[in-house]
Amino acid sequence: NHTKPHILVIFGASGDLTKRKLIPALFDLYKQKLLPAQFAVLGVSRTELSDEEFRNRMTEFLPEEETHQSVVEEFLPKLYYQPLATDDGYEYPILRDRLATIAKQNVIAENYIFYLSTPPKLYDVIPANLASVELNKSDDGFRRLIVEKPFGTDLASAKKLNKKLLHYFDEDQIYRIDHYLGKESVQNMLVTRFANGIFEPIWNHNFIQHVEITSAESLGVEERGGYYDQSGAMRDMVQNHLMQLVGMVAMEPPVVIEADAIRNEVLKVFQSLRPIKEDDVASQVIRGQYTESHIKKELVKGYRQEKGVNPESRTETFFAMKFFIDNWRWSGVPFYIRTGKKLPTRVTEVVIHFKKTPHHLFGTSQASQQTSNQLIIRIQPDEGILLKFGMKVPGAGFRVQTVNMDFHYDDLADTHLPSAYERLLLDCMQGDATLYSRGDAVEKAWAYVQPILDAWQNNPDIPVYGYPAGTWGPEVTDKLIEGGSWRYPC
Ligand code: BG6
């Protein structure tokens, strides 16, 4: 256990993320004895709560079973709470003193991690306020800053935010979260590619026809209509999560498995993306919005009827795009990405479509045409890997049929699949930024998608296609893939 004693300060502690994700992830780490003995969490937000009240609130998402109760009881006293007007610099001496007291009481060295789980408008305010009481730097202990998404709303705001953060913290103190990188199956992509002799030699334009990445959700915007209507699928999922997946699929082997070596390779992928011209947006990018429909006989609201959403909104709840990576490995290979809310199922997967054999020995019937090999990396749920290949149908002749070789993480008995937040929090505690986004890559990803945002803004004629809730998005999406079709996992 390389985790040094420290205090984790969570700003926005009365919010949803804290109780749904962060505290349960910390509890899981605690249960596995991955947290140092000297450790505390200080929840900070405007709401007036005592330590005790905060602890009670946090139990909602902790295990209720009898067998876990003793661990829950040991864990809860590690949680503290400090009400604070986080946007008011004059209040920060209170925070500094409270931290010093908790550190002293529990004999914790003054190592602090500040987690910004607040509304984004505070992302630059809090670091400045921390700096005003010298909580941003120390010669004795570490100071780290975790920043939740969204990191900016466009290229200009992301640059501005980076600049402000870098004014108070150094790049190696800043941990920009993209929780997709914390997913076990996303990290496994590196192992699949770089620990096996059989995949990497064919992982290029000579053998790969096209690459498809889907992140589908069956839920709609739920209670987040207000936020989502300002954001849309592009800002909510594409610029961050899907681009990071593209980075993992497409990068070159890093020199070593270390933060900068890996992040350099991701950056290179982003640098190689063929820029999309505003004029090409209408043909290369499809946006859609779910409309009212019946799912299993039940009437489901359309996006514009959701709470917090403008009834005339043109915000996209579906996004699909075709693009290219102009480098040696991927020359000429189309990449397709797709994401949306209220699709038929929840699934995130990467599909590598391999080229067909140069010559069709076994006839030209529909059945034998389908034998193009696919490697499907299922990110979630049912994490695993599926390889599709052609096999002879037993009996007379040479009929070919596609069969599966399928691995499920579930088959690994007793393996604990850590949640993304569990992994990411532990990494930050250990000073490992490998699975966090670096400032330059975040900006590069924004720079890449900016012409799309601009085209939508400047050209209201670019359609927002409707799609009935519970379907795979606008029908035109099918035409995006030349000579092929999307996979429709169920
Ligand atoms: C979040 C988005 O970042 O990712 C949500 O804001 C989305 O809108 C979520 O639902 C998806 O995450 P996951 O881990 O469920 O795929």
Short mmCIF file of C-alpha atoms and ligand atoms in Angstrom, two decimals:
data_model
loop_
_atom_site.label_atom_id
_atom_site.label_comp_id
_atom_site.label_asym_id
_atom_site.label_seq_id
_atom_site.Cartn_x
_atom_site.Cartn_y
_atom_site.Cartn_z
CA ASN A 1 0.00 0.00 0.00
CA HIS A 2 1.79 3.15 -1.24
CA THR A 3 -0.97 5.46 -0.13
CA LYS A 4 0.32 8.13 2.22
CA PRO A 5 -1.81 9.41 5.09
CA HIS A 6 -3.94 12.29 3.85
CA ILE A 7 -7.21 14.18 4.04
CA LEU A 8 -9.56 14.15 1.09
CA VAL A 9 -11.57 17.35 0.90
CA ILE A 10 -14.73 17.05 -1.16
CA PHE A 11 -16.23 20.33 -2.32
CA GLY A 12 -19.87 19.90 -3.24
CA ALA A 13 -20.31 17.31 -0.51
CA SER A 14 -24.07 17.74 -0.30
CA GLY A 15 -24.43 16.82 -3.98
CA ASP A 16 -25.42 13.58 -5.61
CA LEU A 17 -22.01 12.45 -6.82
CA THR A 18 -20.64 12.45 -3.28
CA LYS A 19 -23.20 10.09 -1.85
CA ARG A 20 -23.79 7.97 -4.94
CA LYS A 21 -20.24 7.47 -6.14
CA LEU A 22 -17.48 8.97 -4.02
CA ILE A 23 -18.36 7.81 -0.53
CA PRO A 24 -19.29 4.27 -1.68
CA ALA A 25 -15.99 4.10 -3.62
CA LEU A 26 -14.08 5.23 -0.53
CA PHE A 27 -15.94 2.70 1.55
CA ASP A 28 -14.96 -0.08 -0.86
CA LEU A 29 -11.33 1.01 -0.69
CA TYR A 30 -11.53 1.08 3.08
CA LYS A 31 -13.07 -2.39 3.20
CA GLN A 32 -10.22 -3.74 1.10
CA LYS A 33 -7.74 -2.06 3.43
CA LEU A 34 -6.42 0.10 0.61
CA LEU A 35 -6.70 3.33 2.56
CA PRO A 36 -3.98 4.34 4.99
CA ALA A 37 -4.79 4.08 8.68
CA GLN A 38 -4.42 7.84 8.98
CA PHE A 39 -7.04 9.04 6.61
CA ALA A 40 -10.02 11.38 6.75
CA VAL A 41 -12.61 12.88 4.45
CA LEU A 42 -13.78 16.43 4.92
CA GLY A 43 -17.03 17.19 3.14
CA VAL A 44 -17.45 20.86 2.30
CA SER A 45 -20.47 22.71 0.99
CA ARG A 46 -22.85 25.51 1.78
CA THR A 47 -25.50 23.40 3.55
CA GLU A 48 -25.33 23.63 7.34
CA LEU A 49 -24.66 20.13 8.66
CA SER A 50 -22.83 18.70 11.63
CA ASP A 51 -20.31 15.87 11.24
CA GLU A 52 -22.94 13.54 12.59
CA GLU A 53 -25.63 14.69 10.17
CA PHE A 54 -23.22 14.35 7.25
CA ARG A 55 -22.31 10.81 8.31
CA ASN A 56 -25.98 9.89 8.54
CA ARG A 57 -26.66 11.23 5.08
CA MET A 58 -23.79 9.29 3.61
CA THR A 59 -25.02 5.94 4.87
CA GLU A 60 -27.81 5.87 2.30
CA PHE A 61 -25.54 4.29 -0.32
CA LEU A 62 -23.43 2.16 2.00
CA PRO A 63 -24.18 -1.56 2.37
CA GLU A 64 -27.03 -2.35 4.71
CA GLU A 65 -26.25 -6.01 5.28
CA GLU A 66 -25.52 -7.09 8.82
CA THR A 67 -22.13 -8.50 7.78
CA HIS A 68 -20.88 -5.08 6.73
CA GLN A 69 -22.14 -3.13 9.71
CA SER A 70 -18.96 -3.28 11.77
CA VAL A 71 -16.94 -1.96 8.82
CA VAL A 72 -19.48 0.81 8.22
CA GLU A 73 -19.22 1.79 11.87
CA GLU A 74 -15.43 1.96 11.69
CA PHE A 75 -15.56 3.93 8.46
CA LEU A 76 -18.09 6.63 9.35
CA PRO A 77 -15.96 8.39 12.00
CA LYS A 78 -13.43 9.11 9.26
CA LEU A 79 -15.94 11.49 7.70
CA TYR A 80 -16.11 15.13 8.76
CA TYR A 81 -18.07 18.06 7.50
CA GLN A 82 -17.47 21.79 7.20
CA PRO A 83 -20.18 24.22 6.05
CA LEU A 84 -18.56 26.91 3.90
CA ALA A 85 -19.51 29.50 1.31
CA THR A 86 -17.04 28.06 -1.17
CA ASP A 87 -17.17 31.10 -3.43
CA ASP A 88 -16.22 33.44 -0.60
CA GLY A 89 -12.47 33.79 -0.12
CA TYR A 90 -12.94 35.31 3.33
CA GLU A 91 -14.19 31.98 4.64
CA TYR A 92 -11.14 29.97 3.64
CA PRO A 93 -9.18 30.57 6.85
CA ILE A 94 -11.96 28.52 8.50
CA LEU A 95 -11.23 25.68 6.11
CA ARG A 96 -7.47 25.91 6.62
CA ASP A 97 -7.86 25.80 10.42
CA ARG A 98 -10.36 22.96 10.31
CA LEU A 99 -7.99 20.89 8.18
CA ALA A 100 -5.13 21.57 10.56
CA THR A 101 -7.30 20.47 13.50
CA ILE A 102 -8.42 17.24 11.86
CA ALA A 103 -4.85 16.51 10.82
CA LYS A 104 -3.60 17.07 14.35
CA GLN A 105 -6.35 15.09 16.08
CA ASN A 106 -5.79 12.08 13.87
CA VAL A 107 -2.02 12.44 13.51
CA ILE A 108 -2.38 12.86 9.76
CA ALA A 109 0.43 14.54 7.86
CA GLU A 110 -0.77 17.65 6.05
CA ASN A 111 -1.31 15.96 2.70
CA TYR A 112 -4.49 17.19 1.08
CA ILE A 113 -6.50 16.21 -1.96
CA PHE A 114 -9.16 18.71 -3.02
CA TYR A 115 -11.96 17.20 -5.04
CA LEU A 116 -14.11 19.66 -6.99
CA SER A 117 -17.51 18.09 -7.30
CA THR A 118 -19.30 21.44 -7.49
CA PRO A 119 -21.10 23.31 -10.24
CA PRO A 120 -18.46 24.04 -12.92
CA LYS A 121 -18.61 27.78 -12.36
CA LEU A 122 -16.68 27.19 -9.12
CA TYR A 123 -13.84 25.24 -10.76
CA ASP A 124 -11.64 28.30 -11.01
CA VAL A 125 -12.97 30.09 -7.93
CA ILE A 126 -12.12 27.38 -5.39
CA PRO A 127 -8.47 26.96 -6.48
CA ALA A 128 -7.97 30.72 -6.22
CA ASN A 129 -9.49 30.71 -2.75
CA LEU A 130 -7.35 27.75 -1.70
CA ALA A 131 -4.31 29.65 -2.90
CA SER A 132 -5.34 32.71 -0.89
CA VAL A 133 -4.74 30.70 2.30
CA GLU A 134 -1.76 28.85 0.86
CA LEU A 135 -3.47 25.52 0.68
CA ASN A 136 -2.35 25.02 -2.92
CA LYS A 137 1.34 24.39 -2.34
CA SER A 138 3.43 23.02 0.48
CA ASP A 139 6.99 21.90 1.02
CA ASP A 140 5.96 19.37 3.63
CA GLY A 141 3.03 17.51 2.18
CA PHE A 142 1.27 17.00 -1.12
CA ARG A 143 -1.56 19.09 -2.47
CA ARG A 144 -3.63 17.66 -5.32
CA LEU A 145 -6.68 18.92 -7.11
CA ILE A 146 -9.27 16.67 -8.74
CA VAL A 147 -11.54 18.42 -11.24
CA GLU A 148 -14.81 16.80 -12.28
CA LYS A 149 -16.25 17.11 -15.76
CA PRO A 150 -17.33 19.12 -17.66
CA PHE A 151 -13.92 20.66 -18.23
CA GLY A 152 -15.12 23.75 -20.11
CA THR A 153 -18.00 24.02 -22.53
CA ASP A 154 -15.93 24.74 -25.63
CA LEU A 155 -12.32 25.26 -26.65
CA ALA A 156 -12.09 28.83 -25.39
CA SER A 157 -13.52 28.08 -21.95
CA ALA A 158 -11.39 24.93 -21.53
CA LYS A 159 -8.26 26.94 -22.34
CA LYS A 160 -9.27 29.64 -19.94
CA LEU A 161 -9.92 27.12 -17.18
CA ASN A 162 -6.57 25.39 -17.76
CA LYS A 163 -4.82 28.71 -17.59
CA LYS A 164 -6.50 29.66 -14.33
CA LEU A 165 -5.83 26.30 -12.70
CA LEU A 166 -2.21 26.40 -13.77
CA HIS A 167 -1.89 29.76 -12.13
CA TYR A 168 -2.44 28.17 -8.72
CA PHE A 169 -1.46 24.53 -9.19
CA ASP A 170 1.18 22.78 -11.33
CA GLU A 171 0.09 20.37 -14.04
CA ASP A 172 1.32 17.41 -11.98
CA GLN A 173 -0.98 18.46 -9.12
CA ILE A 174 -4.07 18.58 -11.35
CA TYR A 175 -6.20 15.47 -11.92
CA ARG A 176 -8.93 15.98 -14.55
CA ILE A 177 -11.44 13.18 -14.18
CA ASP A 178 -12.86 11.26 -17.06
CA HIS A 179 -14.53 8.38 -15.33
CA TYR A 180 -14.45 6.26 -18.50
CA LEU A 181 -10.71 5.88 -18.03
CA GLY A 182 -11.39 4.44 -14.60
CA LYS A 183 -13.40 1.56 -16.04
CA GLU A 184 -11.60 -1.75 -15.73
CA SER A 185 -12.59 -2.83 -19.22
CA VAL A 186 -11.26 0.39 -20.74
CA GLN A 187 -7.86 -0.19 -19.14
CA ASN A 188 -8.00 -3.76 -20.32
CA MET A 189 -7.93 -2.44 -23.85
CA LEU A 190 -4.26 -1.63 -23.30
CA VAL A 191 -3.59 -5.15 -22.06
CA THR A 192 -5.58 -6.76 -24.88
CA ARG A 193 -3.60 -4.78 -27.41
CA PHE A 194 -0.14 -4.72 -25.91
CA ALA A 195 0.15 -7.97 -23.95
CA ASN A 196 -0.96 -10.31 -26.72
CA GLY A 197 1.11 -11.28 -29.71
CA ILE A 198 -1.88 -11.90 -31.91
CA PHE A 199 -3.79 -8.61 -31.96
CA GLU A 200 -1.25 -5.84 -32.38
CA PRO A 201 0.22 -7.09 -35.70
CA ILE A 202 -3.21 -6.82 -37.32
CA TRP A 203 -4.31 -3.66 -35.48
CA ASN A 204 -3.91 -1.33 -38.46
CA HIS A 205 -5.21 -0.26 -41.85
CA ASN A 206 -3.90 -3.42 -43.55
CA PHE A 207 -6.35 -5.60 -41.70
CA ILE A 208 -9.02 -3.39 -40.21
CA GLN A 209 -11.97 -2.30 -42.31
CA HIS A 210 -13.48 0.12 -39.85
CA VAL A 211 -13.87 0.78 -36.15
CA GLU A 212 -17.18 1.37 -34.43
CA ILE A 213 -17.63 2.73 -30.92
CA THR A 214 -21.06 2.85 -29.33
CA SER A 215 -22.11 4.14 -25.95
CA ALA A 216 -25.84 3.69 -25.66
CA GLU A 217 -28.01 4.48 -22.69
CA SER A 218 -31.60 3.41 -22.18
CA LEU A 219 -32.25 6.11 -19.61
CA GLY A 220 -33.27 9.61 -20.65
CA VAL A 221 -32.10 12.79 -18.98
CA GLU A 222 -33.96 11.93 -15.77
CA GLU A 223 -33.64 14.76 -13.24
CA ARG A 224 -30.83 16.51 -15.11
CA GLY A 225 -32.84 18.25 -17.83
CA GLY A 226 -31.62 21.70 -16.79
CA TYR A 227 -27.97 20.77 -17.05
CA TYR A 228 -28.36 18.55 -20.10
CA ASP A 229 -30.24 21.08 -22.17
CA GLN A 230 -27.20 23.37 -21.97
CA SER A 231 -24.86 20.54 -22.73
CA GLY A 232 -26.16 17.89 -25.14
CA ALA A 233 -24.60 14.57 -26.09
CA MET A 234 -21.57 16.18 -27.70
CA ARG A 235 -20.42 17.98 -24.58
CA ASP A 236 -21.76 15.37 -22.17
CA MET A 237 -20.29 12.23 -23.76
CA VAL A 238 -18.37 12.77 -26.98
CA GLN A 239 -15.70 15.39 -26.29
CA ASN A 240 -14.64 13.50 -23.18
CA HIS A 241 -15.63 9.85 -22.76
CA LEU A 242 -15.83 8.79 -26.40
CA MET A 243 -12.69 10.67 -27.40
CA GLN A 244 -10.81 8.94 -24.59
CA LEU A 245 -12.03 5.59 -25.88
CA VAL A 246 -10.81 6.54 -29.34
CA GLY A 247 -7.44 7.36 -27.77
CA MET A 248 -7.22 3.91 -26.16
CA VAL A 249 -8.21 2.05 -29.32
CA ALA A 250 -6.00 4.01 -31.67
CA MET A 251 -2.83 4.90 -29.74
CA GLU A 252 0.63 3.58 -30.45
CA PRO A 253 2.31 1.39 -27.81
CA PRO A 254 3.57 3.67 -25.06
CA VAL A 255 7.24 3.43 -24.13
CA VAL A 256 6.33 2.46 -20.57
CA ILE A 257 3.12 2.23 -18.57
CA GLU A 258 3.44 5.60 -16.94
CA ALA A 259 1.27 8.67 -16.87
CA ASP A 260 3.16 10.80 -19.34
CA ALA A 261 4.16 8.01 -21.70
CA ILE A 262 0.53 6.94 -22.10
CA ARG A 263 -0.86 10.44 -22.21
CA ASN A 264 1.66 11.43 -24.87
CA GLU A 265 0.31 8.67 -27.09
CA VAL A 266 -3.30 9.72 -26.52
CA LEU A 267 -2.37 13.28 -27.41
CA LYS A 268 -0.76 12.08 -30.63
CA VAL A 269 -4.00 10.37 -31.64
CA PHE A 270 -5.90 13.60 -31.06
CA GLN A 271 -3.28 15.49 -33.05
CA SER A 272 -3.76 13.10 -35.96
CA LEU A 273 -7.54 13.44 -36.20
CA ARG A 274 -8.44 14.77 -39.63
CA PRO A 275 -10.04 18.16 -38.93
CA ILE A 276 -13.71 18.32 -39.74
CA LYS A 277 -14.66 21.28 -41.88
CA GLU A 278 -17.75 23.20 -40.92
CA ASP A 279 -19.13 22.47 -44.39
CA ASP A 280 -18.79 18.73 -43.88
CA VAL A 281 -20.59 18.63 -40.57
CA ALA A 282 -24.00 18.08 -42.15
CA SER A 283 -22.80 14.95 -43.96
CA GLN A 284 -20.37 13.51 -41.40
CA VAL A 285 -22.21 14.18 -38.18
CA ILE A 286 -25.75 13.29 -37.20
CA ARG A 287 -27.59 14.73 -34.26
CA GLY A 288 -30.93 13.58 -32.98
CA GLN A 289 -33.42 14.12 -30.22
CA TYR A 290 -35.77 11.54 -28.74
CA THR A 291 -39.46 12.02 -29.22
CA GLU A 292 -42.47 10.68 -27.40
CA SER A 293 -43.16 7.03 -28.07
CA HIS A 294 -44.52 3.83 -26.63
CA ILE A 295 -42.01 1.46 -25.12
CA LYS A 296 -43.59 -1.88 -24.22
CA LYS A 297 -47.02 -0.25 -24.44
CA GLU A 298 -46.04 2.46 -21.99
CA LEU A 299 -46.08 6.07 -23.16
CA VAL A 300 -42.59 7.56 -22.78
CA LYS A 301 -41.97 11.32 -22.77
CA GLY A 302 -40.06 13.00 -25.55
CA TYR A 303 -36.99 15.05 -24.67
CA ARG A 304 -38.79 18.37 -25.07
CA GLN A 305 -41.35 17.30 -22.49
CA GLU A 306 -38.71 16.53 -19.87
CA LYS A 307 -38.44 18.63 -16.74
CA GLY A 308 -35.99 21.52 -17.10
CA VAL A 309 -35.85 21.27 -20.90
CA ASN A 310 -36.86 24.10 -23.20
CA PRO A 311 -39.99 22.94 -25.09
CA GLU A 312 -38.36 24.16 -28.31
CA SER A 313 -34.94 22.81 -27.50
CA ARG A 314 -32.59 21.80 -30.31
CA THR A 315 -30.16 20.10 -27.94
CA GLU A 316 -29.00 16.72 -29.23
CA THR A 317 -29.63 13.58 -27.19
CA PHE A 318 -28.10 11.46 -29.92
CA PHE A 319 -24.82 11.89 -31.76
CA ALA A 320 -23.12 9.86 -34.47
CA MET A 321 -20.07 10.73 -36.51
CA LYS A 322 -17.70 9.38 -39.11
CA PHE A 323 -14.08 10.48 -38.95
CA PHE A 324 -10.51 9.57 -39.84
CA ILE A 325 -7.19 9.45 -38.07
CA ASP A 326 -4.51 10.55 -40.49
CA ASN A 327 -1.45 8.64 -39.39
CA TRP A 328 0.58 5.65 -40.50
CA ARG A 329 -1.48 3.07 -38.64
CA TRP A 330 -4.97 4.27 -39.46
CA SER A 331 -4.65 5.74 -42.93
CA GLY A 332 -7.98 5.39 -44.73
CA VAL A 333 -9.77 3.50 -41.90
CA PRO A 334 -13.12 5.10 -41.07
CA PHE A 335 -14.02 5.41 -37.41
CA TYR A 336 -17.67 5.65 -36.40
CA ILE A 337 -18.88 6.73 -33.00
CA ARG A 338 -22.40 6.85 -31.69
CA THR A 339 -23.99 7.73 -28.38
CA GLY A 340 -27.47 8.57 -27.21
CA LYS A 341 -30.07 8.63 -24.49
CA LYS A 342 -33.29 6.59 -24.61
CA LEU A 343 -31.84 3.98 -26.93
CA PRO A 344 -33.09 0.39 -26.70
CA THR A 345 -30.44 -0.76 -24.23
CA ARG A 346 -27.47 0.30 -22.11
CA VAL A 347 -24.25 -0.83 -23.68
CA THR A 348 -20.81 0.57 -24.38
CA GLU A 349 -18.66 -1.36 -26.81
CA VAL A 350 -15.83 -1.07 -29.30
CA VAL A 351 -16.16 -3.13 -32.45
CA ILE A 352 -13.13 -3.79 -34.62
CA HIS A 353 -14.35 -4.85 -38.05
CA PHE A 354 -11.63 -6.77 -39.86
CA LYS A 355 -11.32 -6.89 -43.62
CA LYS A 356 -12.71 -9.89 -45.40
CA THR A 357 -10.50 -12.49 -46.98
CA PRO A 358 -9.22 -11.31 -50.37
CA HIS A 359 -11.08 -14.04 -52.20
CA HIS A 360 -14.39 -15.69 -51.38
CA LEU A 361 -13.70 -19.38 -51.67
CA PHE A 362 -16.98 -20.51 -50.22
CA GLY A 363 -19.48 -18.96 -52.52
CA THR A 364 -21.12 -15.60 -52.62
CA SER A 365 -24.34 -16.37 -50.79
CA GLN A 366 -25.49 -13.96 -48.11
CA ALA A 367 -24.42 -16.38 -45.41
CA SER A 368 -20.80 -16.58 -46.49
CA GLN A 369 -20.61 -12.83 -46.99
CA GLN A 370 -21.23 -12.37 -43.29
CA THR A 371 -17.99 -13.96 -42.18
CA SER A 372 -16.07 -10.76 -41.79
CA ASN A 373 -14.40 -11.05 -38.41
CA GLN A 374 -15.31 -8.76 -35.57
CA LEU A 375 -13.61 -8.25 -32.25
CA ILE A 376 -16.04 -6.74 -29.79
CA ILE A 377 -14.70 -5.21 -26.63
CA ARG A 378 -17.64 -4.84 -24.30
CA ILE A 379 -16.92 -2.01 -21.92
CA GLN A 380 -20.20 -2.35 -20.00
CA PRO A 381 -22.34 -3.96 -18.80
CA ASP A 382 -21.33 -7.62 -19.01
CA GLU A 383 -17.70 -6.61 -19.46
CA GLY A 384 -15.80 -8.91 -21.75
CA ILE A 385 -14.46 -9.68 -25.19
CA LEU A 386 -16.18 -11.41 -28.06
CA LEU A 387 -14.56 -12.62 -31.26
CA LYS A 388 -16.76 -13.52 -34.21
CA PHE A 389 -15.41 -15.80 -36.87
CA GLY A 390 -16.61 -18.09 -39.62
CA MET A 391 -16.96 -21.84 -39.17
CA LYS A 392 -18.07 -24.58 -41.46
CA VAL A 393 -21.62 -25.72 -40.95
CA PRO A 394 -21.25 -29.45 -40.29
CA GLY A 395 -22.46 -31.70 -43.06
CA ALA A 396 -22.41 -31.61 -46.80
CA GLY A 397 -20.73 -28.82 -48.76
CA PHE A 398 -18.90 -25.80 -47.39
CA ARG A 399 -21.40 -23.50 -45.86
CA VAL A 400 -19.94 -20.93 -43.51
CA GLN A 401 -21.59 -19.61 -40.41
CA THR A 402 -20.45 -17.04 -37.87
CA VAL A 403 -19.73 -18.31 -34.39
CA ASN A 404 -18.58 -16.65 -31.16
CA MET A 405 -15.63 -16.94 -28.84
CA ASP A 406 -16.78 -15.10 -25.80
CA PHE A 407 -15.11 -14.10 -22.54
CA HIS A 408 -17.06 -12.50 -19.68
CA TYR A 409 -15.40 -10.91 -16.66
CA ASP A 410 -18.17 -12.53 -14.65
CA ASP A 411 -16.55 -15.88 -15.32
CA LEU A 412 -13.60 -14.90 -13.18
CA ALA A 413 -14.86 -16.18 -9.87
CA ASP A 414 -14.34 -13.95 -6.83
CA THR A 415 -12.88 -11.11 -8.82
CA HIS A 416 -13.87 -7.71 -7.55
CA LEU A 417 -14.41 -5.33 -10.45
CA PRO A 418 -13.63 -1.96 -8.88
CA SER A 419 -15.87 0.95 -9.78
CA ALA A 420 -14.32 3.67 -11.92
CA TYR A 421 -14.28 6.10 -9.00
CA GLU A 422 -12.67 3.56 -6.72
CA ARG A 423 -9.79 3.10 -9.13
CA LEU A 424 -9.40 6.79 -9.90
CA LEU A 425 -9.50 7.94 -6.28
CA LEU A 426 -6.89 5.39 -5.30
CA ASP A 427 -4.66 6.43 -8.20
CA CYS A 428 -4.81 10.08 -7.20
CA MET A 429 -4.04 9.17 -3.59
CA GLN A 430 -0.94 7.41 -4.90
CA GLY A 431 0.01 10.30 -7.13
CA ASP A 432 -0.61 8.38 -10.35
CA ALA A 433 -2.24 10.49 -13.06
CA THR A 434 -2.14 7.86 -15.82
CA LEU A 435 -5.91 7.53 -15.95
CA TYR A 436 -6.61 11.24 -15.74
CA SER A 437 -6.73 13.58 -18.73
CA ARG A 438 -3.86 15.94 -19.31
CA GLY A 439 -4.55 19.60 -20.02
CA ASP A 440 -3.13 19.56 -23.54
CA ALA A 441 -5.18 16.51 -24.56
CA VAL A 442 -8.39 18.03 -23.19
CA GLU A 443 -7.77 21.15 -25.23
CA LYS A 444 -6.93 19.11 -28.32
CA ALA A 445 -10.19 17.17 -28.00
CA TRP A 446 -12.11 20.43 -27.71
CA ALA A 447 -10.26 21.89 -30.68
CA TYR A 448 -11.30 18.88 -32.71
CA VAL A 449 -15.03 19.08 -31.93
CA GLN A 450 -15.23 22.88 -31.99
CA PRO A 451 -16.05 23.13 -35.75
CA ILE A 452 -19.03 20.86 -35.14
CA LEU A 453 -20.32 23.10 -32.37
CA ASP A 454 -19.70 26.12 -34.58
CA ALA A 455 -21.48 24.60 -37.57
CA TRP A 456 -24.54 23.79 -35.45
CA GLN A 457 -24.49 27.27 -34.03
CA ASN A 458 -24.03 29.06 -37.34
CA ASN A 459 -26.21 26.93 -39.51
CA PRO A 460 -29.69 26.28 -38.15
CA ASP A 461 -30.49 24.32 -41.32
CA ILE A 462 -28.45 21.38 -40.12
CA PRO A 463 -31.25 19.10 -38.97
CA VAL A 464 -31.86 17.78 -35.48
CA TYR A 465 -33.49 14.48 -36.42
CA GLY A 466 -36.19 13.12 -34.19
CA TYR A 467 -36.11 9.48 -33.13
CA PRO A 468 -38.76 7.70 -31.13
CA ALA A 469 -37.59 6.98 -27.57
CA GLY A 470 -36.50 3.37 -27.36
CA THR A 471 -35.07 3.13 -30.89
CA TRP A 472 -31.48 3.23 -32.17
CA GLY A 473 -31.55 6.90 -33.14
CA PRO A 474 -32.44 8.65 -36.38
CA GLU A 475 -32.75 6.36 -39.39
CA VAL A 476 -30.20 8.37 -41.38
CA THR A 477 -27.54 7.10 -39.00
CA ASP A 478 -27.57 3.84 -40.93
CA LYS A 479 -26.36 5.59 -44.05
CA LEU A 480 -23.25 6.89 -42.31
CA ILE A 481 -21.46 3.55 -42.51
CA GLU A 482 -20.45 2.97 -46.09
CA GLY A 483 -21.00 -0.59 -47.23
CA GLY A 484 -21.79 -1.80 -43.74
CA SER A 485 -24.08 -1.45 -40.82
CA TRP A 486 -23.88 -0.67 -37.13
CA ARG A 487 -23.99 -3.49 -34.68
CA TYR A 488 -27.24 -3.55 -32.76
CA PRO A 489 -26.39 -5.26 -29.49
CA CYS A 490 -29.34 -6.25 -27.36
C1 BG6 B 1 -21.70 11.09 -17.47
C2 BG6 B 1 -22.75 11.85 -18.23
O1 BG6 B 1 -20.45 11.70 -17.58
O2 BG6 B 1 -21.62 9.78 -18.00
C3 BG6 B 1 -24.09 11.16 -18.14
O3 BG6 B 1 -22.86 13.16 -17.69
C4 BG6 B 1 -23.96 9.73 -18.59
O4 BG6 B 1 -25.06 11.82 -18.91
C5 BG6 B 1 -22.80 9.04 -17.88
O5 BG6 B 1 -25.16 9.08 -18.29
C6 BG6 B 1 -22.55 7.66 -18.43
O6 BG6 B 1 -21.66 7.01 -17.61
P1 BG6 B 1 -21.67 5.43 -17.48
O7 BG6 B 1 -20.49 5.14 -16.61
O8 BG6 B 1 -22.98 5.05 -16.89
O9 BG6 B 1 -21.51 4.92 -18.87
#
